[in-house]
mmCIF file of C-alpha atoms in Angstrom:
data_model
loop_
_atom_site.group_PDB
_atom_site.id
_atom_site.type_symbol
_atom_site.label_atom_id
_atom_site.label_comp_id
_atom_site.label_asym_id
_atom_site.label_seq_id
_atom_site.Cartn_x
_atom_site.Cartn_y
_atom_site.Cartn_z
ATOM 1 C CA UNK A 30 12.431 -39.449 -52.390
ATOM 2 C CA UNK A 31 9.866 -37.206 -54.695
ATOM 3 C CA UNK A 32 10.831 -38.790 -57.789
ATOM 4 C CA UNK A 33 10.387 -42.703 -55.618
ATOM 5 C CA UNK A 34 6.751 -41.511 -54.288
ATOM 6 C CA UNK A 35 6.038 -40.619 -57.458
ATOM 7 C CA UNK A 36 6.701 -43.348 -60.048
ATOM 8 C CA UNK A 37 5.185 -45.271 -56.960
ATOM 9 C CA UNK A 38 1.675 -43.237 -57.228
ATOM 10 C CA UNK A 39 1.142 -43.724 -61.217
ATOM 11 C CA UNK A 40 1.311 -47.293 -60.502
ATOM 12 C CA UNK A 41 -0.084 -48.036 -57.317
ATOM 13 C CA UNK A 42 -2.016 -44.224 -55.897
ATOM 14 C CA UNK A 43 -1.598 -41.715 -53.540
ATOM 15 C CA UNK A 44 -2.667 -44.264 -50.151
ATOM 16 C CA UNK A 45 -0.879 -47.231 -51.617
ATOM 17 C CA UNK A 46 2.431 -44.670 -51.439
ATOM 18 C CA UNK A 47 1.550 -42.711 -49.611
ATOM 19 C CA UNK A 48 1.530 -46.156 -47.197
ATOM 20 C CA UNK A 49 4.359 -47.856 -48.726
ATOM 21 C CA UNK A 50 6.602 -44.593 -48.405
ATOM 22 C CA UNK A 51 5.749 -43.468 -44.599
ATOM 23 C CA UNK A 52 4.440 -40.432 -45.879
ATOM 24 C CA UNK A 53 1.025 -39.137 -44.327
ATOM 25 C CA UNK A 54 -1.976 -38.154 -46.873
ATOM 26 C CA UNK A 55 -1.828 -34.689 -45.036
ATOM 27 C CA UNK A 56 1.866 -33.755 -45.547
ATOM 28 C CA UNK A 57 1.363 -34.929 -49.802
ATOM 29 C CA UNK A 58 -0.921 -32.189 -49.920
ATOM 30 C CA UNK A 59 0.659 -30.205 -47.466
ATOM 31 C CA UNK A 60 3.501 -30.497 -50.186
ATOM 32 C CA UNK A 61 1.548 -29.888 -53.261
ATOM 33 C CA UNK A 62 -0.391 -26.818 -51.825
ATOM 34 C CA UNK A 63 2.184 -25.038 -49.545
ATOM 35 C CA UNK A 64 -0.274 -22.690 -47.245
ATOM 36 C CA UNK A 65 0.955 -18.741 -49.047
ATOM 37 C CA UNK A 66 3.402 -16.615 -47.304
ATOM 38 C CA UNK A 67 1.788 -14.521 -43.955
ATOM 39 C CA UNK A 68 1.872 -11.061 -44.559
ATOM 40 C CA UNK A 69 3.655 -9.190 -41.786
ATOM 41 C CA UNK A 70 0.708 -7.210 -39.200
ATOM 42 C CA UNK A 71 1.875 -3.614 -38.417
ATOM 43 C CA UNK A 72 1.300 -3.078 -34.724
ATOM 44 C CA UNK A 73 -1.557 -0.975 -34.298
ATOM 45 C CA UNK A 74 -1.835 2.091 -31.908
ATOM 46 C CA UNK A 75 -4.615 1.042 -29.213
ATOM 47 C CA UNK A 76 -6.707 4.844 -29.360
ATOM 48 C CA UNK A 77 -6.830 4.592 -25.078
ATOM 49 C CA UNK A 78 -2.572 4.539 -25.434
ATOM 50 C CA UNK A 79 -1.294 7.391 -24.232
ATOM 51 C CA UNK A 80 0.981 9.239 -26.601
ATOM 52 C CA UNK A 81 5.024 9.175 -26.806
ATOM 53 C CA UNK A 82 5.898 12.573 -25.576
ATOM 54 C CA UNK A 83 2.934 11.924 -22.695
ATOM 55 C CA UNK A 84 4.547 8.941 -21.823
ATOM 56 C CA UNK A 85 7.799 10.274 -21.499
ATOM 57 C CA UNK A 86 6.280 13.310 -19.701
ATOM 58 C CA UNK A 87 4.907 11.205 -16.764
ATOM 59 C CA UNK A 88 8.351 9.235 -16.712
ATOM 60 C CA UNK A 89 10.023 12.215 -16.195
ATOM 61 C CA UNK A 90 7.718 12.632 -13.447
ATOM 62 C CA UNK A 91 7.118 9.987 -11.541
ATOM 63 C CA UNK A 92 11.442 9.940 -12.232
ATOM 64 C CA UNK A 93 12.219 13.521 -10.121
ATOM 65 C CA UNK A 94 13.111 15.145 -7.107
ATOM 66 C CA UNK A 95 9.790 15.433 -5.276
ATOM 67 C CA UNK A 96 8.503 11.703 -6.554
ATOM 68 C CA UNK A 97 11.514 9.598 -7.589
ATOM 69 C CA UNK A 98 11.024 7.923 -4.515
ATOM 70 C CA UNK A 99 6.847 7.362 -3.887
ATOM 71 C CA UNK A 100 5.109 4.909 -5.256
ATOM 72 C CA UNK A 101 2.965 5.331 -7.939
ATOM 73 C CA UNK A 102 -0.395 5.033 -6.995
ATOM 74 C CA UNK A 103 1.278 8.075 -4.065
ATOM 75 C CA UNK A 104 2.205 10.077 -6.712
ATOM 76 C CA UNK A 105 -1.441 9.600 -8.364
ATOM 77 C CA UNK A 106 -3.591 10.576 -6.319
ATOM 78 C CA UNK A 107 -0.768 13.737 -5.152
ATOM 79 C CA UNK A 108 -1.294 14.844 -8.639
ATOM 80 C CA UNK A 109 -5.034 14.254 -8.362
ATOM 81 C CA UNK A 110 -5.603 16.155 -5.302
ATOM 82 C CA UNK A 111 -3.584 19.154 -7.094
ATOM 83 C CA UNK A 112 -6.167 19.422 -10.071
ATOM 84 C CA UNK A 113 -3.947 16.907 -12.456
ATOM 85 C CA UNK A 114 -4.824 14.259 -13.911
ATOM 86 C CA UNK A 115 -2.313 12.682 -16.718
ATOM 87 C CA UNK A 116 -2.891 8.801 -16.071
ATOM 88 C CA UNK A 117 -4.322 5.948 -14.236
ATOM 89 C CA UNK A 118 -1.697 4.140 -11.556
ATOM 90 C CA UNK A 119 -1.723 0.392 -13.868
ATOM 91 C CA UNK A 120 -0.574 3.284 -16.798
ATOM 92 C CA UNK A 121 2.584 4.740 -14.375
ATOM 93 C CA UNK A 122 3.330 1.040 -13.030
ATOM 94 C CA UNK A 123 3.343 0.138 -17.007
ATOM 95 C CA UNK A 124 4.866 2.868 -18.321
ATOM 96 C CA UNK A 125 8.080 2.068 -15.106
ATOM 97 C CA UNK A 126 7.945 -1.989 -15.762
ATOM 98 C CA UNK A 127 9.100 -0.734 -19.453
ATOM 99 C CA UNK A 128 12.459 1.314 -17.970
ATOM 100 C CA UNK A 129 12.954 -1.462 -15.710
ATOM 101 C CA UNK A 130 11.841 0.463 -12.934
ATOM 102 C CA UNK A 131 9.166 -0.712 -11.327
ATOM 103 C CA UNK A 132 10.553 -2.259 -7.870
ATOM 104 C CA UNK A 133 10.139 -1.075 -4.668
ATOM 105 C CA UNK A 134 10.643 2.748 -4.791
ATOM 106 C CA UNK A 135 12.026 3.363 -1.325
ATOM 107 C CA UNK A 136 14.603 1.068 1.086
ATOM 108 C CA UNK A 137 13.923 -2.538 1.542
ATOM 109 C CA UNK A 138 13.898 -4.218 5.143
ATOM 110 C CA UNK A 139 11.945 -6.147 7.752
ATOM 111 C CA UNK A 140 10.698 -6.817 11.171
ATOM 112 C CA UNK A 141 9.610 -9.266 13.482
ATOM 113 C CA UNK A 142 5.403 -9.112 12.943
ATOM 114 C CA UNK A 143 2.631 -8.942 15.290
ATOM 115 C CA UNK A 144 -0.726 -9.888 16.513
ATOM 116 C CA UNK A 145 -4.412 -9.437 16.062
ATOM 117 C CA UNK A 146 -7.600 -8.957 18.334
ATOM 118 C CA UNK A 147 -11.615 -8.294 17.418
ATOM 119 C CA UNK A 148 -12.267 -4.707 17.349
ATOM 120 C CA UNK A 149 -13.551 -2.632 14.676
ATOM 121 C CA UNK A 150 -13.943 1.946 14.513
ATOM 122 C CA UNK A 151 -17.145 3.052 12.328
ATOM 123 C CA UNK A 152 -15.103 6.908 13.250
ATOM 124 C CA UNK A 153 -12.133 8.320 14.490
ATOM 125 C CA UNK A 154 -11.641 9.138 17.999
ATOM 126 C CA UNK A 155 -13.155 5.598 18.788
ATOM 127 C CA UNK A 156 -10.070 3.049 18.885
ATOM 128 C CA UNK A 157 -6.722 4.128 18.841
ATOM 129 C CA UNK A 158 -3.719 1.678 19.296
ATOM 130 C CA UNK A 159 -0.559 2.354 20.790
ATOM 131 C CA UNK A 160 3.080 0.308 20.890
ATOM 132 C CA UNK A 161 6.690 1.451 21.196
ATOM 133 C CA UNK A 162 9.952 1.081 18.872
ATOM 134 C CA UNK A 163 13.412 1.437 19.340
ATOM 135 C CA UNK A 164 15.191 4.003 17.339
ATOM 136 C CA UNK A 165 19.207 3.729 17.619
ATOM 137 C CA UNK A 166 21.467 6.065 19.361
ATOM 138 C CA UNK A 167 24.954 7.426 18.718
ATOM 139 C CA UNK A 168 26.926 4.128 19.290
ATOM 140 C CA UNK A 169 26.241 0.769 20.015
ATOM 141 C CA UNK A 170 24.110 -0.550 22.406
ATOM 142 C CA UNK A 171 22.351 2.856 22.805
ATOM 143 C CA UNK A 172 18.271 2.772 22.246
ATOM 144 C CA UNK A 173 15.896 5.643 21.814
ATOM 145 C CA UNK A 174 12.490 4.526 22.310
ATOM 146 C CA UNK A 175 9.726 5.572 20.354
ATOM 147 C CA UNK A 176 6.043 6.088 21.566
ATOM 148 C CA UNK A 177 3.032 6.576 19.446
ATOM 149 C CA UNK A 178 -0.682 6.595 19.568
ATOM 150 C CA UNK A 179 -2.254 5.732 16.400
ATOM 151 C CA UNK A 180 -6.408 6.303 15.391
ATOM 152 C CA UNK A 181 -7.142 3.791 13.954
ATOM 153 C CA UNK A 182 -10.144 4.414 11.339
ATOM 154 C CA UNK A 183 -8.063 7.814 10.389
ATOM 155 C CA UNK A 184 -4.578 6.284 11.183
ATOM 156 C CA UNK A 185 -4.022 9.963 12.222
ATOM 157 C CA UNK A 186 -1.029 9.526 15.141
ATOM 158 C CA UNK A 187 -2.492 11.850 17.889
ATOM 159 C CA UNK A 188 0.012 10.699 20.205
ATOM 160 C CA UNK A 189 3.763 10.471 20.163
ATOM 161 C CA UNK A 190 7.467 10.946 22.535
ATOM 162 C CA UNK A 191 10.633 9.788 22.195
ATOM 163 C CA UNK A 192 12.423 9.170 25.244
ATOM 164 C CA UNK A 193 15.807 7.396 26.017
ATOM 165 C CA UNK A 194 13.651 4.622 27.777
ATOM 166 C CA UNK A 195 10.287 2.677 28.136
ATOM 167 C CA UNK A 196 8.609 3.800 30.800
ATOM 168 C CA UNK A 197 5.231 3.238 32.326
ATOM 169 C CA UNK A 198 5.320 6.075 33.499
ATOM 170 C CA UNK A 199 5.628 8.058 30.355
ATOM 171 C CA UNK A 200 3.386 5.934 28.805
ATOM 172 C CA UNK A 201 0.667 6.616 30.736
ATOM 173 C CA UNK A 202 1.741 10.556 31.301
ATOM 174 C CA UNK A 203 1.477 10.318 26.577
ATOM 175 C CA UNK A 204 -1.716 8.436 26.736
ATOM 176 C CA UNK A 205 -3.583 11.044 29.959
ATOM 177 C CA UNK A 206 -1.408 14.105 27.589
ATOM 178 C CA UNK A 207 -3.516 12.891 23.723
ATOM 179 C CA UNK A 208 -6.795 12.113 25.439
ATOM 180 C CA UNK A 209 -6.584 15.285 26.325
ATOM 181 C CA UNK A 210 -5.510 16.915 24.010
ATOM 182 C CA UNK A 211 -7.901 14.965 21.112
ATOM 183 C CA UNK A 212 -10.362 16.205 23.245
ATOM 184 C CA UNK A 213 -13.414 13.243 22.285
ATOM 185 C CA UNK A 214 -12.097 9.440 25.005
ATOM 186 C CA UNK A 215 -11.980 6.475 22.733
ATOM 187 C CA UNK A 216 -14.115 3.761 23.615
ATOM 188 C CA UNK A 217 -10.609 2.015 23.141
ATOM 189 C CA UNK A 218 -7.356 1.576 23.389
ATOM 190 C CA UNK A 219 -5.051 -1.487 22.034
ATOM 191 C CA UNK A 220 -1.948 -2.560 22.456
ATOM 192 C CA UNK A 221 0.536 -5.363 22.686
ATOM 193 C CA UNK A 222 0.937 -6.918 25.743
ATOM 194 C CA UNK A 223 4.915 -5.430 26.408
ATOM 195 C CA UNK A 224 5.603 -4.152 29.760
ATOM 196 C CA UNK A 225 4.188 -0.663 29.403
ATOM 197 C CA UNK A 226 1.206 -2.043 27.809
ATOM 198 C CA UNK A 227 -0.129 -3.511 30.803
ATOM 199 C CA UNK A 228 1.551 -2.207 33.282
ATOM 200 C CA UNK A 229 -0.788 -0.905 36.106
ATOM 201 C CA UNK A 230 0.247 2.514 35.463
ATOM 202 C CA UNK A 231 -1.309 2.329 31.983
ATOM 203 C CA UNK A 232 -4.354 0.474 32.635
ATOM 204 C CA UNK A 233 -5.440 2.170 35.330
ATOM 205 C CA UNK A 234 -5.963 4.513 33.940
ATOM 206 C CA UNK A 235 -7.459 3.854 31.183
ATOM 207 C CA UNK A 236 -10.485 2.104 34.625
ATOM 208 C CA UNK A 237 -10.199 5.720 35.593
ATOM 209 C CA UNK A 238 -11.582 7.013 32.205
ATOM 210 C CA UNK A 239 -14.267 4.354 31.149
ATOM 211 C CA UNK A 240 -11.469 2.963 28.844
ATOM 212 C CA UNK A 241 -11.752 -0.925 27.240
ATOM 213 C CA UNK A 242 -8.703 -2.128 27.248
ATOM 214 C CA UNK A 243 -7.253 -4.540 24.496
ATOM 215 C CA UNK A 244 -4.629 -6.525 24.104
ATOM 216 C CA UNK A 245 -2.390 -8.603 21.749
ATOM 217 C CA UNK A 246 -2.641 -12.472 21.780
ATOM 218 C CA UNK A 247 0.666 -13.806 22.294
ATOM 219 C CA UNK A 248 1.654 -15.790 19.910
ATOM 220 C CA UNK A 249 0.138 -14.091 17.480
ATOM 221 C CA UNK A 250 1.865 -12.306 14.203
ATOM 222 C CA UNK A 251 -0.458 -9.659 13.666
ATOM 223 C CA UNK A 252 -2.678 -8.369 16.764
ATOM 224 C CA UNK A 253 -2.018 -4.994 16.283
ATOM 225 C CA UNK A 254 -1.171 -4.638 12.714
ATOM 226 C CA UNK A 255 -2.087 -0.330 12.721
ATOM 227 C CA UNK A 256 1.182 -0.184 14.189
ATOM 228 C CA UNK A 257 2.701 -1.829 12.684
ATOM 229 C CA UNK A 258 2.379 -0.580 9.588
ATOM 230 C CA UNK A 259 3.147 2.887 10.179
ATOM 231 C CA UNK A 260 6.685 1.819 12.152
ATOM 232 C CA UNK A 261 7.235 0.131 8.900
ATOM 233 C CA UNK A 262 6.394 3.279 6.605
ATOM 234 C CA UNK A 263 8.443 5.847 9.398
ATOM 235 C CA UNK A 264 11.391 3.091 8.648
ATOM 236 C CA UNK A 265 10.556 3.146 5.356
ATOM 237 C CA UNK A 266 11.523 6.751 4.662
ATOM 238 C CA UNK A 267 14.680 7.847 2.942
ATOM 239 C CA UNK A 268 15.604 9.737 4.991
ATOM 240 C CA UNK A 269 15.524 7.355 7.889
ATOM 241 C CA UNK A 270 18.484 7.534 9.766
ATOM 242 C CA UNK A 271 20.719 4.596 10.011
ATOM 243 C CA UNK A 272 21.435 6.458 13.665
ATOM 244 C CA UNK A 273 20.465 9.061 15.508
ATOM 245 C CA UNK A 274 23.561 11.979 16.823
ATOM 246 C CA UNK A 275 21.678 12.589 19.971
ATOM 247 C CA UNK A 276 17.836 12.176 21.467
ATOM 248 C CA UNK A 277 17.362 15.404 20.118
ATOM 249 C CA UNK A 278 18.143 14.447 16.801
ATOM 250 C CA UNK A 279 16.012 11.348 17.085
ATOM 251 C CA UNK A 280 12.954 13.836 18.369
ATOM 252 C CA UNK A 281 13.466 17.123 15.937
ATOM 253 C CA UNK A 282 12.856 13.951 12.876
ATOM 254 C CA UNK A 283 10.015 12.400 14.530
ATOM 255 C CA UNK A 284 8.477 15.460 15.092
ATOM 256 C CA UNK A 285 9.269 16.455 11.810
ATOM 257 C CA UNK A 286 8.083 13.278 10.206
ATOM 258 C CA UNK A 287 4.972 12.854 12.527
ATOM 259 C CA UNK A 288 3.661 15.605 10.401
ATOM 260 C CA UNK A 289 4.489 14.241 7.150
ATOM 261 C CA UNK A 290 2.859 11.621 8.160
ATOM 262 C CA UNK A 291 -0.770 13.467 9.033
ATOM 263 C CA UNK A 292 -0.614 15.933 6.824
ATOM 264 C CA UNK A 293 0.844 14.715 3.226
ATOM 265 C CA UNK A 294 1.511 11.196 3.035
ATOM 266 C CA UNK A 295 -1.584 9.660 0.724
ATOM 267 C CA UNK A 296 -2.094 6.094 3.080
ATOM 268 C CA UNK A 297 -4.119 3.704 0.304
ATOM 269 C CA UNK A 298 -6.035 2.257 3.442
ATOM 270 C CA UNK A 299 -8.026 5.278 3.948
ATOM 271 C CA UNK A 300 -8.660 5.440 -0.084
ATOM 272 C CA UNK A 301 -5.585 8.214 -0.464
ATOM 273 C CA UNK A 302 -6.358 10.965 2.032
ATOM 274 C CA UNK A 303 -3.840 12.320 3.915
ATOM 275 C CA UNK A 304 -4.989 10.665 8.226
ATOM 276 C CA UNK A 305 -6.279 14.467 8.787
ATOM 277 C CA UNK A 306 -8.124 15.025 6.623
ATOM 278 C CA UNK A 307 -10.314 11.721 7.228
ATOM 279 C CA UNK A 308 -8.958 12.496 11.086
ATOM 280 C CA UNK A 309 -10.267 16.131 10.687
ATOM 281 C CA UNK A 310 -13.574 15.430 8.078
ATOM 282 C CA UNK A 311 -12.110 17.255 4.583
ATOM 283 C CA UNK A 312 -11.787 13.424 2.690
ATOM 284 C CA UNK A 313 -15.715 13.841 1.319
ATOM 285 C CA UNK A 314 -14.448 17.717 -0.329
ATOM 286 C CA UNK A 315 -11.648 16.647 -1.427
ATOM 287 C CA UNK A 316 -13.172 13.676 -2.264
ATOM 288 C CA UNK A 317 -16.137 14.986 -4.465
ATOM 289 C CA UNK A 318 -12.971 17.796 -5.881
ATOM 290 C CA UNK A 319 -10.941 14.541 -7.163
ATOM 291 C CA UNK A 320 -14.686 13.733 -8.988
ATOM 292 C CA UNK A 321 -14.023 16.909 -10.447
ATOM 293 C CA UNK A 322 -10.258 16.537 -11.831
ATOM 294 C CA UNK A 323 -11.566 13.189 -13.262
ATOM 295 C CA UNK A 324 -15.106 13.987 -14.831
ATOM 296 C CA UNK A 325 -12.935 16.769 -16.630
ATOM 297 C CA UNK A 326 -10.117 14.770 -17.204
ATOM 298 C CA UNK A 327 -12.690 11.955 -18.908
ATOM 299 C CA UNK A 328 -14.182 14.626 -21.205
ATOM 300 C CA UNK A 329 -11.536 15.938 -22.451
ATOM 301 C CA UNK A 330 -9.926 12.115 -23.517
ATOM 302 C CA UNK A 331 -12.855 9.177 -23.389
ATOM 303 C CA UNK A 332 -11.638 6.969 -25.343
ATOM 304 C CA UNK A 333 -8.333 6.752 -22.749
ATOM 305 C CA UNK A 334 -11.093 5.612 -20.275
ATOM 306 C CA UNK A 335 -12.981 2.041 -20.176
ATOM 307 C CA UNK A 336 -14.941 3.205 -17.727
ATOM 308 C CA UNK A 337 -16.084 6.900 -16.132
ATOM 309 C CA UNK A 338 -13.722 7.645 -13.410
ATOM 310 C CA UNK A 339 -14.544 7.611 -9.354
ATOM 311 C CA UNK A 340 -12.072 8.771 -7.168
ATOM 312 C CA UNK A 341 -11.315 5.763 -4.261
ATOM 313 C CA UNK A 342 -13.385 4.755 -1.958
ATOM 314 C CA UNK A 343 -13.498 6.128 1.651
ATOM 315 C CA UNK A 344 -13.900 2.335 4.098
ATOM 316 C CA UNK A 345 -17.044 2.614 6.817
ATOM 317 C CA UNK A 346 -15.359 0.596 9.407
ATOM 318 C CA UNK A 347 -11.291 -0.213 10.126
ATOM 319 C CA UNK A 348 -11.173 -3.857 11.960
ATOM 320 C CA UNK A 349 -8.542 -5.230 14.281
ATOM 321 C CA UNK A 350 -9.138 -9.319 13.495
ATOM 322 C CA UNK A 351 -12.149 -8.988 10.694
ATOM 323 C CA UNK A 352 -13.892 -12.141 12.775
ATOM 324 C CA UNK A 353 -15.737 -12.220 8.451
ATOM 325 C CA UNK A 354 -11.857 -12.767 8.034
ATOM 326 C CA UNK A 355 -11.011 -15.373 10.622
ATOM 327 C CA UNK A 356 -11.245 -18.582 11.389
ATOM 328 C CA UNK A 357 -10.488 -18.433 14.963
ATOM 329 C CA UNK A 358 -12.103 -17.193 17.785
ATOM 330 C CA UNK A 359 -10.556 -13.415 18.533
ATOM 331 C CA UNK A 360 -8.608 -12.551 22.297
ATOM 332 C CA UNK A 361 -11.456 -11.653 25.671
ATOM 333 C CA UNK A 362 -10.712 -8.111 25.888
ATOM 334 C CA UNK A 363 -11.121 -6.490 29.455
#
């Protein structure tokens, strides 16, 4: 083909030769002047990247017994509170992805969604939300009922109990005990429309205390999000039993878990602080200490940060059904 092209080119020129042989002129000139071979680029190290030893140490930390079931953000917050900064949360995720460990680190489960009304809290002890969840007992058909009352601003569990059955009488007693122990009467108590939540005993107690009652809308999927999220966290715990041996066993487990949740669990919705820290007003002090730890880390390795690091902000409001994020009107409270 090249010999035929050359003979035609000598007689007719390049353009005519290309037309007759079906070859484009670009192809012809490219064959005359082939591009030089590309040089293999050496891999470039980012100046802000962790060393291989540091990445290995972070992976070992995340896979250790203390943190093996926690999300990277939980690990980051706990290490920061202990005065240790290793890397950003996103770097922790990248290290896990490289080892094919970036999936959910806890057991998975599915739970029915609930619903959402229009309430706002700007501080602790303003809005409580409560619900009841079932826990499997020692035999099929045997259930225990965990009542849990949450402060929506701090996520602090202000009251709980585990009973053999759902009872309006026990619900009224728990709410009364919780408010007395808390020392401040909330402005609003929110719940779904279960029989205990809408019972006359509970309603009369709240009326007597001057507390506004709020209930989820029927057949709306997310009107009690704080309680639902808390129950999800509870049942995703690795040591959550498939079945409880007895009522005493259930009460013992819930007591221990709620103590952990209130005082150790770093909550993403409150700037990765513990609920107790926000509820009792020590979160700002903790945040200041986090800022010191981050500033020291920045001073040691400023090249590892795109900008000066700051600890997460503590939200100033907590909403149930924020009107700025909703399209349909909220339900009326009574």
